[in-house]
mmCIF file of C-alpha atoms and ligand atoms in Angstrom:
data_model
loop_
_atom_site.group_PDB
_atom_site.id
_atom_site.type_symbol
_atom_site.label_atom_id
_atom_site.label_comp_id
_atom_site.label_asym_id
_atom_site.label_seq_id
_atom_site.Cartn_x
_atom_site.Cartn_y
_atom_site.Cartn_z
ATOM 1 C CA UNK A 1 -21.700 -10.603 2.273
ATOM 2 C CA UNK A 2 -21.199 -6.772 1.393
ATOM 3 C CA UNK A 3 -23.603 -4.727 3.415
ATOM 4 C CA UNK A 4 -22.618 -1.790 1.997
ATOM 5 C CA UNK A 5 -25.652 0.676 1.285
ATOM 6 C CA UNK A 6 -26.594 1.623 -2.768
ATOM 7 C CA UNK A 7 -27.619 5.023 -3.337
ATOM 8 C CA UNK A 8 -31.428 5.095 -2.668
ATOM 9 C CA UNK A 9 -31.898 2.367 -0.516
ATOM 10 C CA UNK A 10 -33.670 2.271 2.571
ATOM 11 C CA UNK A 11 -30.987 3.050 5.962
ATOM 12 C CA UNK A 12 -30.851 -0.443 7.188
ATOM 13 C CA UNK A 13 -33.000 -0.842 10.826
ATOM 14 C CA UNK A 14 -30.188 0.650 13.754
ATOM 15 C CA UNK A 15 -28.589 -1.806 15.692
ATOM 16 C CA UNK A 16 -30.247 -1.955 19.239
ATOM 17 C CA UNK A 17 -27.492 -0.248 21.419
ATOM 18 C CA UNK A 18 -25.272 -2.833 23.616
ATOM 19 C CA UNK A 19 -25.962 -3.399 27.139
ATOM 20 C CA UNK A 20 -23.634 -2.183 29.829
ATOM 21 C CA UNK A 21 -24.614 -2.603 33.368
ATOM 22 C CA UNK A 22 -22.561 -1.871 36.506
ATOM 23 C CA UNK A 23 -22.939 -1.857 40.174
ATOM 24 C CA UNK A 24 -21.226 0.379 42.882
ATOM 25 C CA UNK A 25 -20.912 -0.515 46.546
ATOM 26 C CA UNK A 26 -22.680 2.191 48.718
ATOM 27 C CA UNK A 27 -20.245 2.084 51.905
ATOM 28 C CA UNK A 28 -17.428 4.057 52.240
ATOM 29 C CA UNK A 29 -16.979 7.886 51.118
ATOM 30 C CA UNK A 30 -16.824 7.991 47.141
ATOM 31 C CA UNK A 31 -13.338 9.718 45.937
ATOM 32 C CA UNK A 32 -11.846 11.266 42.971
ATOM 33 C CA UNK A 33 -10.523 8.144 41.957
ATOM 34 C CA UNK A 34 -13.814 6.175 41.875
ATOM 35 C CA UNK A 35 -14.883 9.405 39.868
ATOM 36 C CA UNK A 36 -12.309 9.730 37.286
ATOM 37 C CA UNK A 37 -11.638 6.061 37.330
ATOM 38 C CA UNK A 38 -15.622 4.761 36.730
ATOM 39 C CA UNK A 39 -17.947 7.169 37.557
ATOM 40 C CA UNK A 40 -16.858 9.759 34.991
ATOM 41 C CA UNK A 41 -17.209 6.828 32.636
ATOM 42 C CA UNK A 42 -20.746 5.850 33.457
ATOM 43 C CA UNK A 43 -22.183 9.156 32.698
ATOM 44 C CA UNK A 44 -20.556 9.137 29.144
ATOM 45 C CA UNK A 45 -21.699 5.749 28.558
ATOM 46 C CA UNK A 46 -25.342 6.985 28.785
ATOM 47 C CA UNK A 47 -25.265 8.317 25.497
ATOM 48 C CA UNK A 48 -23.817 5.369 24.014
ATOM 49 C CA UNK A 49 -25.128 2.114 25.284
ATOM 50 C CA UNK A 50 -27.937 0.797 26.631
ATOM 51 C CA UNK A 51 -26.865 1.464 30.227
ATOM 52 C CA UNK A 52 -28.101 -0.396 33.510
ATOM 53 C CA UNK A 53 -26.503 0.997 36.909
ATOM 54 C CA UNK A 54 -27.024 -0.483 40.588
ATOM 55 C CA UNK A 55 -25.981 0.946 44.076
ATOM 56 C CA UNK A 56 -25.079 -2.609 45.127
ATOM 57 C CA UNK A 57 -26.433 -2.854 48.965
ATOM 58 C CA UNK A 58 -26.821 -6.500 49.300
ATOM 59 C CA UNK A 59 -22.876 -6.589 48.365
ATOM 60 C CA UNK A 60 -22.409 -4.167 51.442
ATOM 61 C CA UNK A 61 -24.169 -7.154 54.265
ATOM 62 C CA UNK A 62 -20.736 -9.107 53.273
ATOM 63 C CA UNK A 63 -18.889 -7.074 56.091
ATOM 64 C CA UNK A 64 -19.753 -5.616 59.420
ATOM 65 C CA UNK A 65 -22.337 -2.597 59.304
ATOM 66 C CA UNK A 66 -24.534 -0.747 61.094
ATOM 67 C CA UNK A 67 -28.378 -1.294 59.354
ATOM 68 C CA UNK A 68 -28.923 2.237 60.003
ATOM 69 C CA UNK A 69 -25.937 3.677 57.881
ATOM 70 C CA UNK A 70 -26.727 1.246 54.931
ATOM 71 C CA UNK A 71 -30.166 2.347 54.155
ATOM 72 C CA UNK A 72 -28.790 6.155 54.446
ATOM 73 C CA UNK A 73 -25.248 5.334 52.707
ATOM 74 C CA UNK A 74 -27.668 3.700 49.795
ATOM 75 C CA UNK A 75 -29.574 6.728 49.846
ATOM 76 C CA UNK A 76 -26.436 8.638 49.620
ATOM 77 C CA UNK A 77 -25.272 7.266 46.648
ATOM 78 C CA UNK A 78 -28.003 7.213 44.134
ATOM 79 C CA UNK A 79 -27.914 11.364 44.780
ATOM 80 C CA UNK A 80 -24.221 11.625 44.167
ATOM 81 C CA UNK A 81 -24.483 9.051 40.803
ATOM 82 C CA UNK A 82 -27.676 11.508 39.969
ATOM 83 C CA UNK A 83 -24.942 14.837 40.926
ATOM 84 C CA UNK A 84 -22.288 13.411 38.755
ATOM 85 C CA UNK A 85 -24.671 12.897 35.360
ATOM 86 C CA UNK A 86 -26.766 10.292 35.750
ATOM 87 C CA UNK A 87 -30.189 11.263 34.031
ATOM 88 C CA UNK A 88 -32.934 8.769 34.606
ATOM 89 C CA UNK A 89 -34.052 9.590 31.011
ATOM 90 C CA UNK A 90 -30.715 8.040 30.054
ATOM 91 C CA UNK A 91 -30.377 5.484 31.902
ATOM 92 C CA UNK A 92 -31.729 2.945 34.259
ATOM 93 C CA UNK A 93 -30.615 3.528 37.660
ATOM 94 C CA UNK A 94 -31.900 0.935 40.596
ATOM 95 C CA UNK A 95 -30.884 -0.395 44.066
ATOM 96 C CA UNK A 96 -29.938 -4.024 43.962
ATOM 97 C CA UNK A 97 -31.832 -5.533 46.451
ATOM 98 C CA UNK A 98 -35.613 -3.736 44.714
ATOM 99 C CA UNK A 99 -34.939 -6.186 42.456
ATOM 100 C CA UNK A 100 -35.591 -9.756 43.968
ATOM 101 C CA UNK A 101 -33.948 -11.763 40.831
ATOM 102 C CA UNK A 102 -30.769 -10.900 42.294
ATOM 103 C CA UNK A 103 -30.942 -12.901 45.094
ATOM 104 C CA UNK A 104 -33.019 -15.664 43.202
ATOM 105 C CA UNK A 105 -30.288 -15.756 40.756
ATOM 106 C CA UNK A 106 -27.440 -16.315 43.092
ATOM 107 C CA UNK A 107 -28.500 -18.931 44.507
ATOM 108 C CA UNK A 108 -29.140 -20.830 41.170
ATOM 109 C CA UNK A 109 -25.380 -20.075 40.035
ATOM 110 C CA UNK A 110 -23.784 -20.814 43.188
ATOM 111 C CA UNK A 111 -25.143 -24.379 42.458
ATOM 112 C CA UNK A 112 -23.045 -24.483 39.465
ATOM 113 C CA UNK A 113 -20.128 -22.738 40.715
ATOM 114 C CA UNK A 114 -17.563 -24.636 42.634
ATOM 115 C CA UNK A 115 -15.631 -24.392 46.461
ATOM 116 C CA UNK A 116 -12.330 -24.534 44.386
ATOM 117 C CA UNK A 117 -13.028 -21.591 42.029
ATOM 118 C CA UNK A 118 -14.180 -19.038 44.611
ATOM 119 C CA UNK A 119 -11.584 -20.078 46.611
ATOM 120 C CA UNK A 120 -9.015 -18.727 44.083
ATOM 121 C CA UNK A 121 -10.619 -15.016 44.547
ATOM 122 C CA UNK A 122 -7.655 -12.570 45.668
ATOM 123 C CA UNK A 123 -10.524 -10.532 47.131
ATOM 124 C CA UNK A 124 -11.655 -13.233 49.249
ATOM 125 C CA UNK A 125 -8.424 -13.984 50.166
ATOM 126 C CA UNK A 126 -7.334 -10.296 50.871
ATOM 127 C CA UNK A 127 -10.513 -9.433 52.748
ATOM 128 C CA UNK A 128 -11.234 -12.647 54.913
ATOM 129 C CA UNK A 129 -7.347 -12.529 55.896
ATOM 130 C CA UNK A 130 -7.902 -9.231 57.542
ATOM 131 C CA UNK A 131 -11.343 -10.337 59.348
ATOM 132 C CA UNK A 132 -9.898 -13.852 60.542
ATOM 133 C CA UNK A 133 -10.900 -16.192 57.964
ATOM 134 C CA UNK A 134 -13.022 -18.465 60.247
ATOM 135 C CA UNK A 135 -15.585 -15.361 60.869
ATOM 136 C CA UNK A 136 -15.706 -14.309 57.353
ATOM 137 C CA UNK A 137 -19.456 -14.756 56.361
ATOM 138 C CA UNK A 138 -20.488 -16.878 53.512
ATOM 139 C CA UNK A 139 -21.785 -14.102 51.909
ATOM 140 C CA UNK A 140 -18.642 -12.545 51.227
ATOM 141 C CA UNK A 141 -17.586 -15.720 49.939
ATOM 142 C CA UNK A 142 -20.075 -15.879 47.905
ATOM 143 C CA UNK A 143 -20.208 -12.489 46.880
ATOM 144 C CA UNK A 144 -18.555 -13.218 43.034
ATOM 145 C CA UNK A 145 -21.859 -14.886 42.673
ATOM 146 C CA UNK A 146 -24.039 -12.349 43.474
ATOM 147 C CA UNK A 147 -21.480 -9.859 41.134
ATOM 148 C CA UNK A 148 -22.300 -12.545 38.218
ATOM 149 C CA UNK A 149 -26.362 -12.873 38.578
ATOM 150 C CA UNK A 150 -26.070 -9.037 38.191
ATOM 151 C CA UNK A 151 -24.286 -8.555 35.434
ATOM 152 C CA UNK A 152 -26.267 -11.698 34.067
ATOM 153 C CA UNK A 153 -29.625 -10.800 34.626
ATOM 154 C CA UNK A 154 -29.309 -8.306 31.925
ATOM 155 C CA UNK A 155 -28.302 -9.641 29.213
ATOM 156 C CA UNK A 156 -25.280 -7.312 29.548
ATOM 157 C CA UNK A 157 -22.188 -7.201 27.012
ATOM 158 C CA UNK A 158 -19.737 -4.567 28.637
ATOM 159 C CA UNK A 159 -19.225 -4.103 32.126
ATOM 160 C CA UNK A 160 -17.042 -1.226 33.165
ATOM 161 C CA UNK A 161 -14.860 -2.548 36.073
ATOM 162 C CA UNK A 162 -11.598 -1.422 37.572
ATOM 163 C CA UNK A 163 -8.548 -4.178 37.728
ATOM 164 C CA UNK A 164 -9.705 -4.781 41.259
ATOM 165 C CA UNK A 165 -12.922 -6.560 39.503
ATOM 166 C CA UNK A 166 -11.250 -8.159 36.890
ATOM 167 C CA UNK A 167 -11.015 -11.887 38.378
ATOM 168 C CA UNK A 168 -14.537 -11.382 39.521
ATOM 169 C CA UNK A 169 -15.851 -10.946 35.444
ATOM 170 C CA UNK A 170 -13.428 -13.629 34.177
ATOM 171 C CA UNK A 171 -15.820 -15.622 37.193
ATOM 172 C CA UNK A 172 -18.855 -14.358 35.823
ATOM 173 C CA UNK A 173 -17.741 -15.733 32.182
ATOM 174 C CA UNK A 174 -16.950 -18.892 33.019
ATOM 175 C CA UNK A 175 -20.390 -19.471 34.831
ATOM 176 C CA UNK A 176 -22.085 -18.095 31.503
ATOM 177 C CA UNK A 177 -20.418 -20.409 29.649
ATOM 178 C CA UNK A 178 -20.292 -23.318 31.714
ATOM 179 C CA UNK A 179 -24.317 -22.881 31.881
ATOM 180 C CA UNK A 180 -24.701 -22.399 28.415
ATOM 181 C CA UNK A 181 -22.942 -25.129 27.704
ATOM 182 C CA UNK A 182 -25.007 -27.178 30.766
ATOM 183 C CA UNK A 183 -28.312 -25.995 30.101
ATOM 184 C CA UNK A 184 -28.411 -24.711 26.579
ATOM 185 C CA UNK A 185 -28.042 -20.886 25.592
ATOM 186 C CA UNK A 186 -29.277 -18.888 28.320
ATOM 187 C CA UNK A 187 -26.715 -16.228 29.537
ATOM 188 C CA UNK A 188 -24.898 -13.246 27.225
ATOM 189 C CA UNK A 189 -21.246 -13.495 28.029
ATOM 190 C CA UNK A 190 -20.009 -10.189 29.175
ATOM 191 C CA UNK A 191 -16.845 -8.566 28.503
ATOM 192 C CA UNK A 192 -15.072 -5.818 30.342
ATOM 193 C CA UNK A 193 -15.432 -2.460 29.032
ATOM 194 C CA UNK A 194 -11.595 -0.306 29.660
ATOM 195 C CA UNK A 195 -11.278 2.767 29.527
ATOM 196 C CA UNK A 196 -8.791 4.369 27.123
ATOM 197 C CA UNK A 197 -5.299 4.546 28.220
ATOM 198 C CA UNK A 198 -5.207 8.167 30.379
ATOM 199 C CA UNK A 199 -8.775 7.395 30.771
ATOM 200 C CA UNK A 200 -8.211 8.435 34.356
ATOM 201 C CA UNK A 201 -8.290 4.634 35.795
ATOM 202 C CA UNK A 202 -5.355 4.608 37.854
ATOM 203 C CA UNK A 203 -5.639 8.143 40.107
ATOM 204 C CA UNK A 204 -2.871 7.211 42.567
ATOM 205 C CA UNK A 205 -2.551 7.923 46.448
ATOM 206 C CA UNK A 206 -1.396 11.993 47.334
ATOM 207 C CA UNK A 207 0.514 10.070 49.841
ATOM 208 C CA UNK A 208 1.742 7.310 48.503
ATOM 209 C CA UNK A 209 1.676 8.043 44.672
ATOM 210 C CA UNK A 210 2.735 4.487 44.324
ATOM 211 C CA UNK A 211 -0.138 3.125 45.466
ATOM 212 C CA UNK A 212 -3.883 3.606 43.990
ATOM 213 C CA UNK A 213 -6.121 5.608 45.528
ATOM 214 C CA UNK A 214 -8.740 3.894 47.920
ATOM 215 C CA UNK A 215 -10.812 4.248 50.387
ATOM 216 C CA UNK A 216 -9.104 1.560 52.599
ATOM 217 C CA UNK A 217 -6.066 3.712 52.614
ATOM 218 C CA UNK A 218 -4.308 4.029 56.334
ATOM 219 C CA UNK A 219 -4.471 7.526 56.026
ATOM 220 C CA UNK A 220 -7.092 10.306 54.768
ATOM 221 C CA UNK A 221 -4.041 12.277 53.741
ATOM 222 C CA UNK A 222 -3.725 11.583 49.944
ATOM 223 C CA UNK A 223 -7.482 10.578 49.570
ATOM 224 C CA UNK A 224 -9.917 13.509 48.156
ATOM 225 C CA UNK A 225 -13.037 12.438 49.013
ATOM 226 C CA UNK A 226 -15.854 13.749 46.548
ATOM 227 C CA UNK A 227 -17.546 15.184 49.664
ATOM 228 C CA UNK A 228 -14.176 16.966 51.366
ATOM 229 C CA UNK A 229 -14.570 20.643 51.840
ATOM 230 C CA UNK A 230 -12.559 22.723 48.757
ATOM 231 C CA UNK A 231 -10.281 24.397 51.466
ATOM 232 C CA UNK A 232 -9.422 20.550 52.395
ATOM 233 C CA UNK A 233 -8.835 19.298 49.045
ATOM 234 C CA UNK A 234 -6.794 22.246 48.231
ATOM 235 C CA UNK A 235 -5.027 21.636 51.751
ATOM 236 C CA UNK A 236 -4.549 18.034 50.410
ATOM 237 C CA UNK A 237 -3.636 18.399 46.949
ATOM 238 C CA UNK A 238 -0.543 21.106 47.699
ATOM 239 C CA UNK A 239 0.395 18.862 50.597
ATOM 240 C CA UNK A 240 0.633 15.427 47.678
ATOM 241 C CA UNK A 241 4.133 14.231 47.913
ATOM 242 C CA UNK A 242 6.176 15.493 44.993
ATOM 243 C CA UNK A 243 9.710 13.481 44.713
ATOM 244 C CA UNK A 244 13.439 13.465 46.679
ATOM 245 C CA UNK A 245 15.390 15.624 43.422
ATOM 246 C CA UNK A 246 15.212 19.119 43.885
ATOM 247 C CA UNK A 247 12.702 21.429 41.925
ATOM 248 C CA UNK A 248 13.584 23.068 39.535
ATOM 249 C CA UNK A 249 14.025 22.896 35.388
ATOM 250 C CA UNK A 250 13.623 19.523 34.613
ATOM 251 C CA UNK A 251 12.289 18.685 37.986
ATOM 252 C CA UNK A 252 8.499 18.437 36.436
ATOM 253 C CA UNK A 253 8.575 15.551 34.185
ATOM 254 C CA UNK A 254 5.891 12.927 33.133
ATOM 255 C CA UNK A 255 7.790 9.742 34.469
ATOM 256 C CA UNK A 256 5.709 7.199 36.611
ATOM 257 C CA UNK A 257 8.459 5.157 37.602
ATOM 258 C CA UNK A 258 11.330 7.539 38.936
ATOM 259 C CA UNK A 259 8.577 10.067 39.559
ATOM 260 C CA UNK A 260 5.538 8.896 40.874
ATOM 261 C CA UNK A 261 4.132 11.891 42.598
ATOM 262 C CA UNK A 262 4.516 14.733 40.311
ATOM 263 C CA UNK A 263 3.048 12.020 37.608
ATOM 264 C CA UNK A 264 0.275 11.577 39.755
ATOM 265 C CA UNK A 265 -0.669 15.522 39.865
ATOM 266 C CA UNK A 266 0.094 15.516 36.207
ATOM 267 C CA UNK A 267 -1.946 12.857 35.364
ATOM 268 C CA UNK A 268 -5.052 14.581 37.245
ATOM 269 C CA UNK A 269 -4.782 17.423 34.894
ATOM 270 C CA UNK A 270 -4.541 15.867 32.085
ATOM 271 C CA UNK A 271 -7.409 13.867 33.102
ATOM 272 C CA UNK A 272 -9.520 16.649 34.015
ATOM 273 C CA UNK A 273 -8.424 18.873 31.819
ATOM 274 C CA UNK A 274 -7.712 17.227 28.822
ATOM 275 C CA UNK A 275 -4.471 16.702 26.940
ATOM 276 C CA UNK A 276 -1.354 14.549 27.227
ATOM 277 C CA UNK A 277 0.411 14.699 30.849
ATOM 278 C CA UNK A 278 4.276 14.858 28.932
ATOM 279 C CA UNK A 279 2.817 17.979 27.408
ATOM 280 C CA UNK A 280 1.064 19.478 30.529
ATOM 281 C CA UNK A 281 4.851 18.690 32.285
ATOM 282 C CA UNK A 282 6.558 21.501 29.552
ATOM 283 C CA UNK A 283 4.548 24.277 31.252
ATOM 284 C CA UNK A 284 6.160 24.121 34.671
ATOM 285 C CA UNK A 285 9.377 24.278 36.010
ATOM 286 C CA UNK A 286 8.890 23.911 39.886
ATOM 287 C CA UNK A 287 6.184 21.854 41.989
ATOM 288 C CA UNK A 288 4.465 24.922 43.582
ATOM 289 C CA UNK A 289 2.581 26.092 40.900
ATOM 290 C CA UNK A 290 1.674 22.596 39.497
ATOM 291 C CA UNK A 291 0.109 22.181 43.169
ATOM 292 C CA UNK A 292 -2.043 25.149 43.132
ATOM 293 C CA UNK A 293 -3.061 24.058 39.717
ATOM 294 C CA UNK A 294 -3.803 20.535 40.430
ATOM 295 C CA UNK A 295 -5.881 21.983 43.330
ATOM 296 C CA UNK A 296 -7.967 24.217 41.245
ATOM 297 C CA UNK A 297 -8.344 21.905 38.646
ATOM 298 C CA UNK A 298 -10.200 19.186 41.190
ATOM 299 C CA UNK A 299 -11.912 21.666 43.207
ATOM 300 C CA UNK A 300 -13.217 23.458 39.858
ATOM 301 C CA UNK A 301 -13.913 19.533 38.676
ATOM 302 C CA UNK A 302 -15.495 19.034 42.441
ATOM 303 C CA UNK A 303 -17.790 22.021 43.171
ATOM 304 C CA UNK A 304 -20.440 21.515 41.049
ATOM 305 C CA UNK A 305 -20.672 18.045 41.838
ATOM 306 C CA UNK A 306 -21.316 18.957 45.289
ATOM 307 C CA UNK A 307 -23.808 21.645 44.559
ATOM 308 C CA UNK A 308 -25.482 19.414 42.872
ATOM 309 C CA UNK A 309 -25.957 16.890 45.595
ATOM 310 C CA UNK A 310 -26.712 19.819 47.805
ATOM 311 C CA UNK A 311 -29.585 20.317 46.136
ATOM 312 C CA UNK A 312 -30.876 17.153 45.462
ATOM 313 C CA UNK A 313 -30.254 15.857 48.514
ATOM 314 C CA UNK A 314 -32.938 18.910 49.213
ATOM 315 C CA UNK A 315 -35.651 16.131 47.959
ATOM 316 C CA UNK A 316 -34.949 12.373 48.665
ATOM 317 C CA UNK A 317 -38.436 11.749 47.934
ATOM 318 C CA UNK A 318 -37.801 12.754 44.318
ATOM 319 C CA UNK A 319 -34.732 10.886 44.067
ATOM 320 C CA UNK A 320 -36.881 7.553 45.872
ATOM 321 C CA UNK A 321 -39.242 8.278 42.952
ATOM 322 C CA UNK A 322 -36.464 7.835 40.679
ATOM 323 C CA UNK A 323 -35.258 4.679 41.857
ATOM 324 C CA UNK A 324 -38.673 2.882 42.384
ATOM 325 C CA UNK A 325 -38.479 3.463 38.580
ATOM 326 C CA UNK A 326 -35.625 2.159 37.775
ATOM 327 C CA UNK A 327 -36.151 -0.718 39.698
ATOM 328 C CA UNK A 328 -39.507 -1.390 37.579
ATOM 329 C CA UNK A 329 -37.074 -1.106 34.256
ATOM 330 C CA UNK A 330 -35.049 -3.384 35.572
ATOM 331 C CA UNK A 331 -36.950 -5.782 37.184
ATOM 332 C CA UNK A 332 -38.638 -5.836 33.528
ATOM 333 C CA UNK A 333 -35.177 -7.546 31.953
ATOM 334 C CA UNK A 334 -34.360 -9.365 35.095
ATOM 335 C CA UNK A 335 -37.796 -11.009 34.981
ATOM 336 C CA UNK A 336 -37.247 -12.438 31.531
ATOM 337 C CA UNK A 337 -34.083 -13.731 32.129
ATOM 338 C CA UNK A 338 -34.607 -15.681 35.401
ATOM 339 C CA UNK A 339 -37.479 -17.199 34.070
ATOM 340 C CA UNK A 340 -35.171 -18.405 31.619
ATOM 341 C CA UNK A 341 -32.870 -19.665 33.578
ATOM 342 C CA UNK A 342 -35.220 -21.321 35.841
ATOM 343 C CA UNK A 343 -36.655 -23.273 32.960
ATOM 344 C CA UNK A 344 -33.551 -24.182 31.742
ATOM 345 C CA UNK A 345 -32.480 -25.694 34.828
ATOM 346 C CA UNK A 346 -35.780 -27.600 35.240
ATOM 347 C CA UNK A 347 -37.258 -26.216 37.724
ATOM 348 C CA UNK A 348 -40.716 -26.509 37.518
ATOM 349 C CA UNK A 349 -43.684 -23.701 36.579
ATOM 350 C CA UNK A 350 -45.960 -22.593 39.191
HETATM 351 N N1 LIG B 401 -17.943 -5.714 43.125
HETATM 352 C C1 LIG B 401 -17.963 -4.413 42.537
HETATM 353 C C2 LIG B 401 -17.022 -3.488 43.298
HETATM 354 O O1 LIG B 401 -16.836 -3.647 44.478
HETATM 355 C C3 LIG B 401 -19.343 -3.814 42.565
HETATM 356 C C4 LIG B 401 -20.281 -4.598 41.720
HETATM 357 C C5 LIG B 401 -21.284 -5.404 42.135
HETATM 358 C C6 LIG B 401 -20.281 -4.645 40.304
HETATM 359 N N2 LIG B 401 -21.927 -5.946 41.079
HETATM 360 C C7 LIG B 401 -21.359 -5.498 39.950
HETATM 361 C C8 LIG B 401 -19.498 -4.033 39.322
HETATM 362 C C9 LIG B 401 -21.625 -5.790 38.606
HETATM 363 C C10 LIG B 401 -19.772 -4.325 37.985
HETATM 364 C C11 LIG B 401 -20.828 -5.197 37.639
HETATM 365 O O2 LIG B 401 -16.503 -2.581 42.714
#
């Protein structure tokens, strides 16, 4: 059918906006790549979904951690996502675990997922290697789960993850389907929202510009943390690893492969500043000056941020106020949808 509008007529009713939901972890230090790489991303999607975010603390009881530290890290994090952008008016912002239907959830699609498929998580794999695979807790084997009941919950349809995440959503759309298909249509089936190519996603190592940038680096060398001093990122950023071939014409190029490190810095600019990173290259001709100017660029990018947190962090009450509401948004959707659930599965009313 043509939809197309005649002169006169009525604007047809908006579409609601599409549902994007994502969760961060609140241990470890946020960094510029979790900025530029998500973060960024999520305040921009404000304007243009409907947009559900979660500090994800029952995620963070998969590993070791001290109970003290969790309740502050969680604290922690809602006022940096509120320093970067977020805007409550905008957006729902919540802590995972104010919301019980998380938990209630999980449980109800871990009895349709199976040993074999979480087995096949890499991040399983990866992380209960390094703990000694007999002491890893079930939660963390479990943890895809929990990922999936999120997203689930609210009826999402884009969920901005890094390639880290990506097995974890291809998880959560096979349980959506296999349920739907089970129990009759219950579940929207997400899809992964990229970012567009330069979009910032892959901010690599200082160190070891071959390598992403992460907190669970060996070294805090090549990592700027969204909290480090300027004078330290500065001290970082003109310390990054540039490349063996002498500077010099030429030496700046835009070429990942041969040249990973003076991409890297090239890449932040472009990211920050806007622009192509091949073009960006043309302006230099030695790795000094591209240093300095990376470094401004993030600390210029960085400062306010921090500011910002400075003075929220001022009020945690305020920002406490802001999450109980959230949490009563969301527990609004996430109501609806268990209940569904629940009844589909048969269990009965009370
Ligand atoms: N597992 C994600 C990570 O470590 C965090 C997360 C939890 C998440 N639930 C989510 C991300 C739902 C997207 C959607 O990065």
């Amino acid at each position: 059918m043509d939809e197309q509008q005649k002169p006169g007529q009525p604007a047809p009713p908006a579409k609601p906006a599409r549902r994007v939901f994502s969760g961060i972890q609140p241990t470890g230090a946020p960094h510029l790549g979790n900025y530029l790489g998500a973060l960024r991303w999520w305040v921009d999607f404000q304007d243009r979904y409907d947009a559900f975010y979660c500090v994800v603390d029952l995620h963070a009881l998969t590993v070791p951690g001290d109970p003290e530290e969790l309740s502050k890290s969680t604290l922690t994090m809602a006022t940096l996502l509120l320093a970067c952008g977020l805007d409550p008016a905008r957006c729902t912002l919540f802590v995972q675990s104010h919301v019980h239907y998380h938990a209630d959830l999980t449980w109800l699609l871990e009895c349709t997922a199976s040993m074999g498929e979480l087995s096949r998580m890499t991040q399983f794999k990866d992380k209960a290697q390094k703990g000694g695979e007999e002491s890893a807790r079930v939660g963390l084997f479990a943890y895809p789960v929990l990922m999936a009941a999120d997203i689930l919950l609210y009826d999402t349809d884009l969920v901005p993850v890094g390639d880290d995440q990506r097995q974890h959503l291809e998880l959560t759309r096979d349980l959506a389907q296999r349920w739907n298909s089970r129990y009759g249509p219950t579940f929207v089936v997400p899809e992964a929202a990229i970012p567009p190519v330069g979009g910032g996603a892959r901010v690599m190592d200082l160190q070891e510009p071959r390598r992403k940038m992460s907190k669970s680096a060996d070294s805090d060398a090549g990592v700027v943390y969204l909290f480090d001093d300027p004078k330290v990122i500065e001290r970082k950023v003109k310390r990054a690893v540039t490349d063996l071939d002498p500077p010099g014409p030429g030496s700046v190029r835009w070429d990942p492969e041969e040249k990973p490190g003076v991409s890297n810095l090239l890449e932040l600019l472009a990211t920050i500043r806007g622009g192509k990173p091949e073009d960006i290259a043309r302006a230099y001709d030695g790795y000094a000056r591209l240093k300095s100017d990376a470094a401004d660029a993030v600390v210029s990018l960085v400062r306010p941020l921090q500011e910002r947190y400075r003075e929220l962090s001022q009020d945690p009450g305020a920002v406490q106020a802001v999450l109980a509401a959230g949490a009563r948004k969301a527990e609004e959707v996430a109501a609806a949808t268990y209940d569904r659930a629940r009844t589909a599965m048969g269990l009965l009313t009370a």
